[in-house]
PDB file of C-alpha atoms in Angstrom:
ATOM      1  CA  MET A   6     -16.506   0.847 -33.783  1.00  0.00           C
ATOM      2  CA  ALA A   7     -14.447   2.146 -31.126  1.00  0.00           C
ATOM      3  CA  THR A   8     -12.725  -0.573 -28.788  1.00  0.00           C
ATOM      4  CA  LEU A   9     -13.232   0.238 -24.845  1.00  0.00           C
ATOM      5  CA  SER A  10      -9.939  -1.017 -22.737  1.00  0.00           C
ATOM      6  CA  ILE A  11      -9.988  -1.192 -19.091  1.00  0.00           C
ATOM      7  CA  HIS A  12      -6.529  -1.809 -17.155  1.00  0.00           C
ATOM      8  CA  PHE A  13      -6.723  -2.603 -13.282  1.00  0.00           C
ATOM      9  CA  ASP A  14      -3.762  -1.598 -11.442  1.00  0.00           C
ATOM     10  CA  PRO A  15      -2.970  -5.442  -9.341  1.00  0.00           C
ATOM     11  CA  ALA A  16      -3.072  -3.337  -6.196  1.00  0.00           C
ATOM     12  CA  VAL A  17      -6.950  -2.639  -7.015  1.00  0.00           C
ATOM     13  CA  ILE A  18      -7.444  -6.584  -7.602  1.00  0.00           C
ATOM     14  CA  ALA A  19      -5.900  -6.970  -4.622  1.00  0.00           C
ATOM     15  CA  ARG A  20      -8.241  -4.935  -3.086  1.00  0.00           C
ATOM     16  CA  LEU A  21     -11.325  -6.051  -5.047  1.00  0.00           C
ATOM     17  CA  THR A  22     -10.630  -9.279  -4.067  1.00  0.00           C
ATOM     18  CA  SER A  23     -10.621  -8.907  -0.501  1.00  0.00           C
ATOM     19  CA  ALA A  24     -13.537  -6.663  -0.054  1.00  0.00           C
ATOM     20  CA  SER A  25     -16.637  -7.983   1.897  1.00  0.00           C
ATOM     21  CA  GLY A  26     -20.480  -7.435   1.006  1.00  0.00           C
ATOM     22  CA  ASP A  27     -20.436  -4.492   3.246  1.00  0.00           C
ATOM     23  CA  ASP A  28     -17.164  -2.932   1.595  1.00  0.00           C
ATOM     24  CA  THR A  29     -17.506   0.437  -0.655  1.00  0.00           C
ATOM     25  CA  VAL A  30     -14.593   0.249  -3.157  1.00  0.00           C
ATOM     26  CA  HIS A  31     -13.941   3.288  -5.100  1.00  0.00           C
ATOM     27  CA  VAL A  32     -12.639   3.220  -8.761  1.00  0.00           C
ATOM     28  CA  THR A  33     -12.037   6.391 -10.662  1.00  0.00           C
ATOM     29  CA  LEU A  34     -11.771   6.114 -14.629  1.00  0.00           C
ATOM     30  CA  SER A  35     -10.380   8.471 -16.718  1.00  0.00           C
ATOM     31  CA  LEU A  36      -9.730   9.092 -20.379  1.00  0.00           C
ATOM     32  CA  GLY A  37      -6.272   7.999 -21.969  1.00  0.00           C
ATOM     33  CA  GLU A  38      -4.655   8.613 -25.233  1.00  0.00           C
ATOM     34  CA  GLY A  39      -5.130   6.143 -28.044  1.00  0.00           C
ATOM     35  CA  GLY A  40      -2.962   3.321 -28.713  1.00  0.00           C
ATOM     36  CA  ASN A  41      -2.356  -0.359 -28.190  1.00  0.00           C
ATOM     37  CA  SER A  42      -0.548   0.003 -25.513  1.00  0.00           C
ATOM     38  CA  PRO A  43      -1.853   1.578 -22.567  1.00  0.00           C
ATOM     39  CA  GLN A  44       0.409   4.762 -21.426  1.00  0.00           C
ATOM     40  CA  ALA A  45      -0.395   5.068 -16.923  1.00  0.00           C
ATOM     41  CA  ALA A  46      -0.035   8.567 -16.318  1.00  0.00           C
ATOM     42  CA  SER A  47       2.946   9.162 -14.366  1.00  0.00           C
ATOM     43  CA  VAL A  48       2.468   9.114 -10.048  1.00  0.00           C
ATOM     44  CA  LEU A  49       4.870  10.790  -8.805  1.00  0.00           C
ATOM     45  CA  PRO A  50       4.801   9.157  -4.386  1.00  0.00           C
ATOM     46  CA  GLN A  51       4.227  11.757  -2.051  1.00  0.00           C
ATOM     47  CA  GLY A  52       3.965  11.419   2.048  1.00  0.00           C
ATOM     48  CA  PRO A  53       6.264   9.246   4.462  1.00  0.00           C
ATOM     49  CA  LEU A  54       6.687   6.491   1.622  1.00  0.00           C
ATOM     50  CA  ALA A  55       8.090   8.775  -0.599  1.00  0.00           C
ATOM     51  CA  GLY A  56      11.672   8.873  -0.581  1.00  0.00           C
ATOM     52  CA  LEU A  57      11.951   5.150   0.283  1.00  0.00           C
ATOM     53  CA  MET A  58      10.114   4.974  -3.373  1.00  0.00           C
ATOM     54  CA  ARG A  59      12.071   7.226  -4.674  1.00  0.00           C
ATOM     55  CA  ALA A  60      14.966   5.422  -3.818  1.00  0.00           C
ATOM     56  CA  GLY A  61      13.691   2.329  -5.581  1.00  0.00           C
ATOM     57  CA  LEU A  62      14.009   0.517  -1.662  1.00  0.00           C
ATOM     58  CA  LEU A  63       9.820   0.133  -2.136  1.00  0.00           C
ATOM     59  CA  GLU A  64       7.784  -0.695  -5.059  1.00  0.00           C
ATOM     60  CA  PRO A  65       4.270   0.620  -5.778  1.00  0.00           C
ATOM     61  CA  ASN A  66       2.070  -3.087  -5.700  1.00  0.00           C
ATOM     62  CA  THR A  67       4.348  -4.473  -2.792  1.00  0.00           C
ATOM     63  CA  VAL A  68       2.238  -6.160  -0.148  1.00  0.00           C
ATOM     64  CA  LEU A  69       3.468  -5.208   3.528  1.00  0.00           C
ATOM     65  CA  THR A  70       2.164  -7.510   6.554  1.00  0.00           C
ATOM     66  CA  PHE A  71       2.609  -7.999   9.799  1.00  0.00           C
ATOM     67  CA  HIS A  72       1.522 -10.405  12.486  1.00  0.00           C
ATOM     68  CA  GLN A  73       1.064  -9.273  16.252  1.00  0.00           C
ATOM     69  CA  ARG A  74       1.120 -13.033  17.965  1.00  0.00           C
ATOM     70  CA  ARG A  75       0.135 -11.656  21.630  1.00  0.00           C
ATOM     71  CA  ALA A  76      -2.512  -9.926  20.049  1.00  0.00           C
ATOM     72  CA  ASN A  77      -3.407 -12.712  17.805  1.00  0.00           C
ATOM     73  CA  ARG A  78      -3.953 -10.356  14.615  1.00  0.00           C
ATOM     74  CA  SER A  79      -2.760  -9.273  11.558  1.00  0.00           C
ATOM     75  CA  GLY A  80      -2.566  -7.403   8.563  1.00  0.00           C
ATOM     76  CA  ARG A  81      -2.203  -7.035   4.412  1.00  0.00           C
ATOM     77  CA  ALA A  82      -1.318  -3.732   2.970  1.00  0.00           C
ATOM     78  CA  VAL A  83      -0.633  -2.826  -0.549  1.00  0.00           C
ATOM     79  CA  VAL A  84       1.598   0.164  -1.237  1.00  0.00           C
ATOM     80  CA  THR A  85       0.166   2.531  -4.216  1.00  0.00           C
ATOM     81  CA  ALA A  86       2.139   4.494  -7.126  1.00  0.00           C
ATOM     82  CA  ASP A  87       1.191   7.584  -4.937  1.00  0.00           C
ATOM     83  CA  GLY A  88       2.629   6.169  -1.509  1.00  0.00           C
ATOM     84  CA  GLN A  89      -0.300   5.368   0.305  1.00  0.00           C
ATOM     85  CA  LEU A  90      -1.512   2.282   1.760  1.00  0.00           C
ATOM     86  CA  ILE A  91      -4.668   0.081   0.458  1.00  0.00           C
ATOM     87  CA  VAL A  92      -5.336  -1.940   3.521  1.00  0.00           C
ATOM     88  CA  ASP A  93      -7.517  -5.096   3.259  1.00  0.00           C
ATOM     89  CA  GLY A  94     -10.652  -4.740   4.707  1.00  0.00           C
ATOM     90  CA  HIS A  95     -10.661  -0.384   4.215  1.00  0.00           C
ATOM     91  CA  SER A  96     -12.396   1.167   1.255  1.00  0.00           C
ATOM     92  CA  SER A  97      -9.642   4.275   1.673  1.00  0.00           C
ATOM     93  CA  PRO A  98      -6.126   4.406   0.977  1.00  0.00           C
ATOM     94  CA  PHE A  99      -4.142   5.814   4.305  1.00  0.00           C
ATOM     95  CA  PRO A 100      -1.353   8.513   4.200  1.00  0.00           C
ATOM     96  CA  SER A 101       0.944   6.677   6.569  1.00  0.00           C
ATOM     97  CA  PRO A 102       2.026   3.247   7.765  1.00  0.00           C
ATOM     98  CA  SER A 103       1.121   4.629  10.849  1.00  0.00           C
ATOM     99  CA  LYS A 104      -2.412   4.976  10.245  1.00  0.00           C
ATOM    100  CA  ALA A 105      -2.711   2.080   7.965  1.00  0.00           C
ATOM    101  CA  ALA A 106      -1.428  -0.199  11.111  1.00  0.00           C
ATOM    102  CA  GLU A 107      -3.531   1.924  13.309  1.00  0.00           C
ATOM    103  CA  ALA A 108      -6.719   1.680  11.054  1.00  0.00           C
ATOM    104  CA  VAL A 109      -6.134  -2.546  11.595  1.00  0.00           C
ATOM    105  CA  THR A 110      -4.880  -2.268  15.574  1.00  0.00           C
ATOM    106  CA  GLY A 111      -7.242  -0.124  16.437  1.00  0.00           C
ATOM    107  CA  ASN A 112      -4.312   1.284  18.824  1.00  0.00           C
ATOM    108  CA  VAL A 113      -1.614   4.330  18.149  1.00  0.00           C
ATOM    109  CA  ILE A 114       0.886   2.144  16.788  1.00  0.00           C
ATOM    110  CA  ASN A 115       3.825   2.676  15.106  1.00  0.00           C
ATOM    111  CA  GLY A 116       3.870   1.311  11.504  1.00  0.00           C
ATOM    112  CA  TRP A 117       7.499   1.846  10.657  1.00  0.00           C
ATOM    113  CA  THR A 118       8.256  -0.968  12.872  1.00  0.00           C
ATOM    114  CA  LEU A 119       5.109  -3.303  12.653  1.00  0.00           C
ATOM    115  CA  TRP A 120       4.636  -3.294   8.617  1.00  0.00           C
ATOM    116  CA  GLN A 121       7.282  -5.975   7.264  1.00  0.00           C
ATOM    117  CA  THR A 122       8.026  -6.562   3.422  1.00  0.00           C
ATOM    118  CA  PRO A 123       7.833  -9.860   1.593  1.00  0.00           C
ATOM    119  CA  GLU A 124      12.169  -9.947   2.484  1.00  0.00           C
ATOM    120  CA  GLY A 125      10.717  -9.364   6.452  1.00  0.00           C
ATOM    121  CA  LEU A 126      12.500  -6.163   6.692  1.00  0.00           C
ATOM    122  CA  THR A 127      10.576  -3.909   8.238  1.00  0.00           C
ATOM    123  CA  LEU A 128       9.865   0.286   6.446  1.00  0.00           C
ATOM    124  CA  ASP A 129      12.167   1.157   9.540  1.00  0.00           C
ATOM    125  CA  ARG A 130      14.942  -0.935   8.478  1.00  0.00           C
ATOM    126  CA  LEU A 131      14.296   0.216   4.931  1.00  0.00           C
ATOM    127  CA  ARG A 132      14.707   3.861   6.120  1.00  0.00           C
ATOM    128  CA  GLN A 133      17.701   2.942   7.781  1.00  0.00           C
ATOM    129  CA  LYS A 134      19.385   2.066   4.507  1.00  0.00           C
ATOM    130  CA  LEU A 135      17.808   4.849   2.669  1.00  0.00           C
ATOM    131  CA  ASP A 136      19.551   7.042   5.445  1.00  0.00           C
ATOM    132  CA  GLY A 137      22.714   5.279   4.741  1.00  0.00           C
ATOM    133  CA  GLU A 138      22.805   3.101   8.592  1.00  0.00           C
TER     134      GLU A 138
END
């Protein structure tokens, strides 16, 4: 009898655990090649975060956060392997840091200066490192 093995990326698990009863979570399954260890399809990052990811300055599954004291709001997002951001409370990934930040704040905002890595660096600071500053 065939064995069915389903492996979820940690970003998917994070998204599922943060979903509320009103959220829709989309999961796509595909057939992989046989063998005991699953081989994840190679995904190349695209979009604004791609350069940071290719340079190793930002990894898939990195949790980005921000806290705005004055507005008393905070946000959390997970970087996907293809360079998008999965924001807590939203069912679709966002292609850019600013679009992801806007989804949380409700305002047009510079996500590069808002989102921070677990080490406390902004995406803008990572971009400066990439540019050699």
